[in-house]
Amino acid sequence: MAKWGMVIDLEKCTGCQACSTACQMENNRLPGENYQDVLYYTEGKQPTPTLKWFPRPCMHCEEPSCLHVCPTKATFKTADGVVLIDWNKCIGCKFCMIACPYGVRFYTDEKPLIEPNIKDVFKGSGDLSWNPPYKGPQQDNAHGVGIQPNGVVSKCTFCYHKISKAPAGTANLTNEDEATREFTPACVRTCAPTARYFGDLDNPNSEVSRMISSKKGTRLLEHTGNKPQVYYVTGSGAGGGAAVPMGRNGINKV
Amino acid sequence: MTTQVEAKGPVGMAMMAGVAGLVISLGIVFSNLMSSGHASFNTGSNGVTWGLPVVNYVFFVLTSTGLTFVASLAMVFGFKEFYPIAKRCVWLAVVTLIAGFASLALEIGHPFRMLWAIPLSFQYLSPLNWMGVFYLAYLVLLLLKFQKVNANDWDSSGSRTLGIASFVAVVIAHGTLGGVFGAMIMRPMWYGPLVPIYFLLTAAVSGAAFAVLITYLTYGSAGNMPEKVRNLMAGSMSKVFAAVLAVVILAVVSRTVIGLWTNADGMQVWDHVVASPWYWIEIVLMVAAFLMLVNGSSPMLPALMVIVSLFIGRYEFIISGQLVPLFKGSWVPGLIQYTPSLTEWMTTLVAFSIALAGWAVGEKMLNLAAAPEGKNS
């Protein structure tokens, strides 16, 4: 069984946000509820401030604090290492949103980010919070895939509807290989500068494993002990503007 | 045999106010929740996740904890002079617990699903799971204990065991509630192994304040109180209240100083906390209440001041812990702005109304002034 993980090469990330857009289309995200986001921020002060950015999906942690705090086991980890939410069991207590150090979880019932409220324009039927004119993945409430029902929390699934169909023993899921293209997460598939790599962290020959070992892959907020399965490769740090943000105390968040 | 003491305070008025408050607040909350769901709250995934309804919840369940402590002084620890207010405190513990639960139920996405999903899943790692288990056990034990006391069974071994069991259950329950916040290392303002102890102290003072205030409301004034109640209020109750309050003041000041000193990311929120006039109102109310208590003035006003101060404190704790965004970005503010919506304030009114009406109903129908023979006036 694979242990899926991702590597994001910050030396190659151009901050184009194609990943966020692809994710929004693939997973029918509402504005402001980006499973995959690129955070823009400024580092340094006048007269030499620099614009930087940081791509941030769910980290699908090895020790997910969101899972530990969920009182109903609605948040669970699959055998292949993906953290998902069973929308049939989620009670909407939002403790997972409190406990996630990365801020990558979203509650359905909130004030809309933009007007008109898209949920009002495309009203949902039954339990579903809205009914978009286009629909991406098959509705799979037990794995938190599809349109979010009312009163629950949602998050990035690593495009579980795609990766779970990959043939057993696959080491890399990449857009460049026709055999794996359809099973590759939308953000990875669409990344123009190929800054994203996806594969089996347990396979020493996978691209992600090789990159982590050869380029010193680092993980975000290690002090929380969550052990993300998304690694960042920062290189010399002298590349473009993609970088791991520093905390307000000036300490790097890695 | 127990003595029925006629309440001379504004119990009837309190009941009417409570029922009116409940009708109004539930009307507004339900109509807004039906029309726009939790979008009628000012909470959000990119802002404050747990808003005012959670503040109400923590405020009331910890008040319930404290009221059990006060009742336990007589029923568990044998300080018999507290008997004249013990039954009332047990009843108040029940109604404040229900008030807290009610506010939380209005905040949760699927409160009914919670009833089966938590026990059937039983995530033993989650503090919230254990909080549910022990607060439920506590509620059941409290009701059983009240039933015993209401049947004038104060001292049988069964009644005593129930008293001890509910005391133990609530200590653990409030400890798990402390864990809900104290275990969150990613939210440094909340994090700390002593948060359950901090909750224990503030719960105790909250219970003491409510016990005093409600006793005064029951009788109207000290002059109307039976002698033993009057002596208790002016004597031991005031002293216990003042002592616990002093420790709480120290705890709040200590948290503030450490918070301001620490420069871990997330602790900057303390600058915001002390810049708010509400923080200083909280401190001044507590210190003034303490000074009034040690100077021997009537504990009624200090009780009211402490209740207001504690509510501010709960708000400050729960909301401020979420104000520093986890990551910064060009569209992410330095600090999140949060003001509760009308619907959220109405959940506060729901909780206060349940507590008020619940107390008044008990006072009218359940002879809350009862005490074991020879222990009451």
Short mmCIF file of N, CA and C in Angstrom, two decimals, chain B residues 237-365:
data_model
loop_
_atom_site.label_atom_id
_atom_site.label_comp_id
_atom_site.label_asym_id
_atom_site.label_seq_id
_atom_site.Cartn_x
_atom_site.Cartn_y
_atom_site.Cartn_z
N MET B 237 -19.01 32.22 53.66
CA MET B 237 -19.16 32.31 52.20
C MET B 237 -18.32 33.47 51.66
N SER B 238 -18.40 34.62 52.35
CA SER B 238 -17.61 35.78 51.90
C SER B 238 -16.11 35.47 51.96
N LYS B 239 -15.71 34.74 52.99
CA LYS B 239 -14.27 34.45 53.13
C LYS B 239 -13.79 33.50 52.04
N VAL B 240 -14.58 32.45 51.80
CA VAL B 240 -14.20 31.49 50.75
C VAL B 240 -14.16 32.21 49.40
N PHE B 241 -15.19 33.00 49.16
CA PHE B 241 -15.29 33.78 47.92
C PHE B 241 -14.06 34.67 47.74
N ALA B 242 -13.73 35.40 48.80
CA ALA B 242 -12.58 36.32 48.72
C ALA B 242 -11.28 35.56 48.50
N ALA B 243 -11.12 34.44 49.19
CA ALA B 243 -9.86 33.68 49.08
C ALA B 243 -9.68 33.15 47.66
N VAL B 244 -10.75 32.55 47.11
CA VAL B 244 -10.62 32.00 45.76
C VAL B 244 -10.43 33.14 44.76
N LEU B 245 -11.12 34.24 44.99
CA LEU B 245 -11.01 35.39 44.08
C LEU B 245 -9.57 35.91 44.05
N ALA B 246 -8.94 35.94 45.22
CA ALA B 246 -7.56 36.41 45.29
C ALA B 246 -6.66 35.53 44.43
N VAL B 247 -6.85 34.22 44.52
CA VAL B 247 -6.02 33.31 43.72
C VAL B 247 -6.30 33.51 42.24
N VAL B 248 -7.57 33.74 41.90
CA VAL B 248 -7.92 33.95 40.49
C VAL B 248 -7.28 35.24 39.96
N ILE B 249 -7.30 36.29 40.78
CA ILE B 249 -6.66 37.55 40.35
C ILE B 249 -5.18 37.28 40.05
N LEU B 250 -4.54 36.55 40.95
CA LEU B 250 -3.12 36.23 40.74
C LEU B 250 -2.93 35.42 39.44
N ALA B 251 -3.85 34.47 39.22
CA ALA B 251 -3.73 33.63 38.02
C ALA B 251 -3.88 34.47 36.75
N VAL B 252 -4.85 35.39 36.77
CA VAL B 252 -5.08 36.24 35.58
C VAL B 252 -3.87 37.15 35.35
N VAL B 253 -3.37 37.75 36.42
CA VAL B 253 -2.21 38.64 36.29
C VAL B 253 -1.01 37.84 35.79
N SER B 254 -0.84 36.64 36.34
CA SER B 254 0.29 35.81 35.95
C SER B 254 0.21 35.43 34.46
N ARG B 255 -0.99 35.05 34.02
CA ARG B 255 -1.16 34.73 32.60
C ARG B 255 -0.82 35.94 31.72
N THR B 256 -1.26 37.13 32.20
CA THR B 256 -1.02 38.35 31.41
C THR B 256 0.48 38.65 31.32
N VAL B 257 1.16 38.58 32.45
CA VAL B 257 2.59 38.94 32.45
C VAL B 257 3.37 37.97 31.58
N ILE B 258 3.10 36.67 31.76
CA ILE B 258 3.80 35.67 30.94
C ILE B 258 3.44 35.87 29.47
N GLY B 259 2.16 36.16 29.22
CA GLY B 259 1.71 36.36 27.84
C GLY B 259 2.40 37.53 27.18
N LEU B 260 2.56 38.62 27.93
CA LEU B 260 3.20 39.82 27.36
C LEU B 260 4.69 39.60 27.16
N TRP B 261 5.27 38.82 28.04
CA TRP B 261 6.72 38.61 28.00
C TRP B 261 7.13 37.68 26.87
N THR B 262 6.33 36.62 26.67
CA THR B 262 6.68 35.59 25.68
C THR B 262 6.58 36.16 24.27
N ASN B 263 7.56 35.83 23.40
CA ASN B 263 7.43 36.32 22.03
C ASN B 263 7.25 35.20 21.03
N ALA B 264 6.73 34.05 21.49
CA ALA B 264 6.39 33.00 20.53
C ALA B 264 5.28 33.53 19.61
N ASP B 265 5.32 33.08 18.37
CA ASP B 265 4.34 33.57 17.40
C ASP B 265 2.94 33.18 17.85
N GLY B 266 2.08 34.14 17.96
CA GLY B 266 0.72 33.90 18.42
C GLY B 266 0.45 34.59 19.75
N MET B 267 1.54 34.80 20.52
CA MET B 267 1.37 35.42 21.84
C MET B 267 1.28 36.94 21.74
N GLN B 268 1.52 37.48 20.52
CA GLN B 268 1.39 38.94 20.36
C GLN B 268 -0.02 39.41 20.72
N VAL B 269 -0.95 38.48 20.71
CA VAL B 269 -2.33 38.86 20.97
C VAL B 269 -2.49 39.48 22.36
N TRP B 270 -1.53 39.18 23.24
CA TRP B 270 -1.64 39.77 24.59
C TRP B 270 -1.53 41.29 24.56
N ASP B 271 -0.75 41.81 23.60
CA ASP B 271 -0.68 43.28 23.45
C ASP B 271 -2.07 43.83 23.16
N HIS B 272 -2.79 43.09 22.31
CA HIS B 272 -4.15 43.48 21.95
C HIS B 272 -5.07 43.35 23.16
N VAL B 273 -4.88 42.27 23.93
CA VAL B 273 -5.74 42.03 25.10
C VAL B 273 -5.63 43.18 26.09
N VAL B 274 -4.40 43.56 26.43
CA VAL B 274 -4.24 44.60 27.46
C VAL B 274 -4.55 45.99 26.91
N ALA B 275 -4.59 46.12 25.58
CA ALA B 275 -4.95 47.42 25.01
C ALA B 275 -6.46 47.63 25.03
N SER B 276 -7.19 46.57 25.33
CA SER B 276 -8.65 46.69 25.32
C SER B 276 -9.16 47.16 26.67
N PRO B 277 -10.09 48.13 26.66
CA PRO B 277 -10.64 48.57 27.95
C PRO B 277 -11.34 47.43 28.69
N TRP B 278 -11.84 46.45 27.93
CA TRP B 278 -12.55 45.34 28.58
C TRP B 278 -11.65 44.59 29.54
N TYR B 279 -10.38 44.45 29.16
CA TYR B 279 -9.44 43.76 30.05
C TYR B 279 -9.35 44.50 31.38
N TRP B 280 -9.25 45.83 31.31
CA TRP B 280 -9.08 46.61 32.53
C TRP B 280 -10.36 46.65 33.34
N ILE B 281 -11.52 46.61 32.66
CA ILE B 281 -12.79 46.49 33.39
C ILE B 281 -12.80 45.17 34.16
N GLU B 282 -12.35 44.11 33.47
CA GLU B 282 -12.30 42.79 34.11
C GLU B 282 -11.44 42.83 35.38
N ILE B 283 -10.25 43.41 35.25
CA ILE B 283 -9.32 43.45 36.39
C ILE B 283 -9.88 44.33 37.51
N VAL B 284 -10.35 45.53 37.14
CA VAL B 284 -10.84 46.46 38.16
C VAL B 284 -12.02 45.86 38.92
N LEU B 285 -12.93 45.23 38.18
CA LEU B 285 -14.09 44.61 38.84
C LEU B 285 -13.66 43.55 39.84
N MET B 286 -12.70 42.73 39.43
CA MET B 286 -12.26 41.66 40.33
C MET B 286 -11.55 42.21 41.56
N VAL B 287 -10.66 43.16 41.33
CA VAL B 287 -9.89 43.71 42.46
C VAL B 287 -10.83 44.47 43.41
N ALA B 288 -11.73 45.26 42.83
CA ALA B 288 -12.67 46.01 43.66
C ALA B 288 -13.56 45.06 44.46
N ALA B 289 -14.01 43.99 43.80
CA ALA B 289 -14.85 43.01 44.49
C ALA B 289 -14.09 42.39 45.66
N PHE B 290 -12.82 42.09 45.42
CA PHE B 290 -12.00 41.49 46.48
C PHE B 290 -11.86 42.45 47.66
N LEU B 291 -11.57 43.72 47.33
CA LEU B 291 -11.39 44.71 48.41
C LEU B 291 -12.70 44.88 49.20
N MET B 292 -13.82 44.88 48.50
CA MET B 292 -15.11 45.01 49.19
C MET B 292 -15.34 43.82 50.11
N LEU B 293 -14.98 42.63 49.62
CA LEU B 293 -15.20 41.43 50.42
C LEU B 293 -14.34 41.44 51.69
N VAL B 294 -13.08 41.81 51.56
CA VAL B 294 -12.21 41.78 52.75
C VAL B 294 -12.54 42.94 53.70
N ASN B 295 -13.21 43.96 53.17
CA ASN B 295 -13.63 45.04 54.06
C ASN B 295 -14.99 44.75 54.70
N GLY B 296 -15.51 43.57 54.45
CA GLY B 296 -16.71 43.14 55.16
C GLY B 296 -18.02 43.69 54.62
N SER B 297 -18.00 44.24 53.41
CA SER B 297 -19.29 44.72 52.89
C SER B 297 -20.09 43.53 52.37
N SER B 298 -21.37 43.77 52.11
CA SER B 298 -22.25 42.71 51.63
C SER B 298 -21.68 42.08 50.37
N PRO B 299 -21.70 40.75 50.26
CA PRO B 299 -21.06 40.10 49.10
C PRO B 299 -21.91 40.14 47.83
N MET B 300 -23.11 40.74 47.91
CA MET B 300 -23.97 40.69 46.73
C MET B 300 -23.40 41.44 45.53
N LEU B 301 -23.01 42.70 45.77
CA LEU B 301 -22.47 43.49 44.68
C LEU B 301 -21.16 42.89 44.14
N PRO B 302 -20.24 42.50 45.06
CA PRO B 302 -19.02 41.84 44.56
C PRO B 302 -19.35 40.61 43.70
N ALA B 303 -20.40 39.86 44.08
CA ALA B 303 -20.76 38.68 43.29
C ALA B 303 -21.15 39.07 41.87
N LEU B 304 -21.96 40.12 41.77
CA LEU B 304 -22.38 40.59 40.46
C LEU B 304 -21.18 41.08 39.65
N MET B 305 -20.30 41.82 40.32
CA MET B 305 -19.11 42.34 39.63
C MET B 305 -18.23 41.20 39.12
N VAL B 306 -18.10 40.16 39.94
CA VAL B 306 -17.23 39.04 39.55
C VAL B 306 -17.85 38.27 38.38
N ILE B 307 -19.17 38.15 38.37
CA ILE B 307 -19.83 37.44 37.26
C ILE B 307 -19.58 38.19 35.94
N VAL B 308 -19.73 39.50 35.97
CA VAL B 308 -19.46 40.31 34.76
C VAL B 308 -17.99 40.15 34.35
N SER B 309 -17.12 40.25 35.34
CA SER B 309 -15.69 40.14 35.08
C SER B 309 -15.33 38.79 34.48
N LEU B 310 -15.92 37.73 35.02
CA LEU B 310 -15.61 36.39 34.52
C LEU B 310 -16.11 36.19 33.10
N PHE B 311 -17.27 36.77 32.79
CA PHE B 311 -17.78 36.63 31.43
C PHE B 311 -16.83 37.31 30.45
N ILE B 312 -16.34 38.49 30.83
CA ILE B 312 -15.34 39.17 29.99
C ILE B 312 -14.11 38.28 29.85
N GLY B 313 -13.71 37.69 30.97
CA GLY B 313 -12.52 36.83 30.97
C GLY B 313 -12.67 35.62 30.05
N ARG B 314 -13.84 35.02 30.08
CA ARG B 314 -14.07 33.85 29.20
C ARG B 314 -14.01 34.28 27.74
N TYR B 315 -14.63 35.41 27.43
CA TYR B 315 -14.64 35.94 26.07
C TYR B 315 -13.19 36.19 25.62
N GLU B 316 -12.45 36.86 26.50
CA GLU B 316 -11.06 37.20 26.21
C GLU B 316 -10.24 35.93 25.94
N PHE B 317 -10.44 34.92 26.76
CA PHE B 317 -9.66 33.68 26.63
C PHE B 317 -9.98 32.99 25.29
N ILE B 318 -11.27 32.77 25.05
CA ILE B 318 -11.64 31.94 23.90
C ILE B 318 -11.47 32.69 22.59
N ILE B 319 -11.86 33.95 22.55
CA ILE B 319 -11.74 34.69 21.29
C ILE B 319 -10.29 35.07 21.01
N SER B 320 -9.59 35.59 22.02
CA SER B 320 -8.21 36.05 21.77
C SER B 320 -7.31 34.92 21.31
N GLY B 321 -7.60 33.70 21.78
CA GLY B 321 -6.79 32.56 21.37
C GLY B 321 -6.85 32.30 19.87
N GLN B 322 -7.81 32.91 19.20
CA GLN B 322 -7.97 32.67 17.75
C GLN B 322 -7.68 33.90 16.90
N LEU B 323 -7.28 35.01 17.52
CA LEU B 323 -7.19 36.27 16.77
C LEU B 323 -5.95 36.40 15.90
N VAL B 324 -4.86 35.69 16.26
CA VAL B 324 -3.67 35.78 15.42
C VAL B 324 -3.81 34.74 14.32
N PRO B 325 -3.85 35.17 13.05
CA PRO B 325 -3.99 34.19 11.97
C PRO B 325 -2.81 33.21 11.98
N LEU B 326 -3.07 31.98 11.59
CA LEU B 326 -2.01 30.96 11.63
C LEU B 326 -0.89 31.30 10.65
N PHE B 327 -1.27 31.85 9.51
CA PHE B 327 -0.27 32.27 8.55
C PHE B 327 -0.55 33.70 8.14
N LYS B 328 0.49 34.39 7.73
CA LYS B 328 0.24 35.73 7.25
C LYS B 328 0.19 35.73 5.74
N GLY B 329 -0.53 36.64 5.21
CA GLY B 329 -0.61 36.78 3.77
C GLY B 329 -1.03 38.20 3.49
N SER B 330 -0.96 38.59 2.22
CA SER B 330 -1.25 40.00 1.95
C SER B 330 -2.70 40.34 2.27
N TRP B 331 -3.59 39.33 2.18
CA TRP B 331 -4.98 39.61 2.50
C TRP B 331 -5.32 39.16 3.92
N VAL B 332 -4.33 38.67 4.65
CA VAL B 332 -4.57 38.23 6.02
C VAL B 332 -4.25 39.38 6.96
N PRO B 333 -5.19 39.78 7.78
CA PRO B 333 -4.91 40.90 8.67
C PRO B 333 -3.92 40.50 9.76
N GLY B 334 -3.29 41.50 10.36
CA GLY B 334 -2.39 41.22 11.47
C GLY B 334 -3.12 40.51 12.58
N LEU B 335 -4.31 41.00 12.87
CA LEU B 335 -5.18 40.37 13.86
C LEU B 335 -6.57 40.26 13.25
N ILE B 336 -7.24 39.16 13.54
CA ILE B 336 -8.58 38.97 13.01
C ILE B 336 -9.55 39.87 13.78
N GLN B 337 -10.45 40.49 13.05
CA GLN B 337 -11.49 41.30 13.69
C GLN B 337 -12.71 40.43 13.92
N TYR B 338 -13.23 40.46 15.11
CA TYR B 338 -14.43 39.67 15.37
C TYR B 338 -15.36 40.43 16.31
N THR B 339 -16.59 40.60 15.89
CA THR B 339 -17.65 41.13 16.76
C THR B 339 -18.82 40.17 16.64
N PRO B 340 -19.35 39.69 17.74
CA PRO B 340 -20.45 38.73 17.64
C PRO B 340 -21.66 39.36 16.94
N SER B 341 -22.40 38.54 16.21
CA SER B 341 -23.60 39.01 15.53
C SER B 341 -24.77 39.03 16.51
N LEU B 342 -25.88 39.60 16.08
CA LEU B 342 -27.08 39.63 16.92
C LEU B 342 -27.49 38.19 17.29
N THR B 343 -27.45 37.30 16.31
CA THR B 343 -27.84 35.91 16.57
C THR B 343 -26.95 35.32 17.66
N GLU B 344 -25.66 35.62 17.59
CA GLU B 344 -24.76 35.09 18.61
C GLU B 344 -25.08 35.65 19.99
N TRP B 345 -25.37 36.96 20.03
CA TRP B 345 -25.73 37.56 21.33
C TRP B 345 -27.01 36.93 21.87
N MET B 346 -27.90 36.56 20.92
CA MET B 346 -29.15 35.94 21.37
C MET B 346 -28.91 34.56 21.98
N THR B 347 -27.84 33.87 21.54
CA THR B 347 -27.52 32.59 22.20
C THR B 347 -27.09 32.84 23.65
N THR B 348 -26.46 34.00 23.87
CA THR B 348 -26.10 34.38 25.25
C THR B 348 -27.37 34.58 26.07
N LEU B 349 -28.33 35.27 25.45
CA LEU B 349 -29.60 35.51 26.15
C LEU B 349 -30.33 34.18 26.40
N VAL B 350 -30.26 33.26 25.44
CA VAL B 350 -30.86 31.93 25.63
C VAL B 350 -30.28 31.30 26.90
N ALA B 351 -28.97 31.31 27.00
CA ALA B 351 -28.31 30.64 28.13
C ALA B 351 -28.67 31.32 29.45
N PHE B 352 -28.60 32.67 29.49
CA PHE B 352 -28.92 33.37 30.74
C PHE B 352 -30.39 33.17 31.10
N SER B 353 -31.27 33.15 30.10
CA SER B 353 -32.70 32.98 30.36
C SER B 353 -32.99 31.60 30.92
N ILE B 354 -32.33 30.58 30.36
CA ILE B 354 -32.54 29.22 30.87
C ILE B 354 -32.10 29.16 32.33
N ALA B 355 -30.94 29.76 32.63
CA ALA B 355 -30.44 29.73 34.00
C ALA B 355 -31.41 30.46 34.94
N LEU B 356 -31.87 31.62 34.50
CA LEU B 356 -32.74 32.43 35.37
C LEU B 356 -34.09 31.76 35.58
N ALA B 357 -34.72 31.35 34.47
CA ALA B 357 -36.04 30.72 34.59
C ALA B 357 -35.93 29.39 35.33
N GLY B 358 -34.87 28.65 35.03
CA GLY B 358 -34.66 27.36 35.68
C GLY B 358 -34.52 27.51 37.19
N TRP B 359 -33.74 28.50 37.59
CA TRP B 359 -33.59 28.75 39.03
C TRP B 359 -34.95 29.11 39.65
N ALA B 360 -35.69 30.02 38.99
CA ALA B 360 -36.95 30.50 39.56
C ALA B 360 -37.97 29.37 39.68
N VAL B 361 -38.01 28.50 38.67
CA VAL B 361 -38.92 27.35 38.74
C VAL B 361 -38.56 26.48 39.94
N GLY B 362 -37.27 26.23 40.10
CA GLY B 362 -36.82 25.42 41.25
C GLY B 362 -37.18 26.07 42.56
N GLU B 363 -36.99 27.38 42.62
CA GLU B 363 -37.26 28.12 43.87
C GLU B 363 -38.74 28.04 44.22
N LYS B 364 -39.59 28.09 43.19
CA LYS B 364 -41.04 28.06 43.43
C LYS B 364 -41.53 26.66 43.77
N MET B 365 -40.94 25.66 43.12
CA MET B 365 -41.55 24.32 43.20
C MET B 365 -40.75 23.29 43.97
#
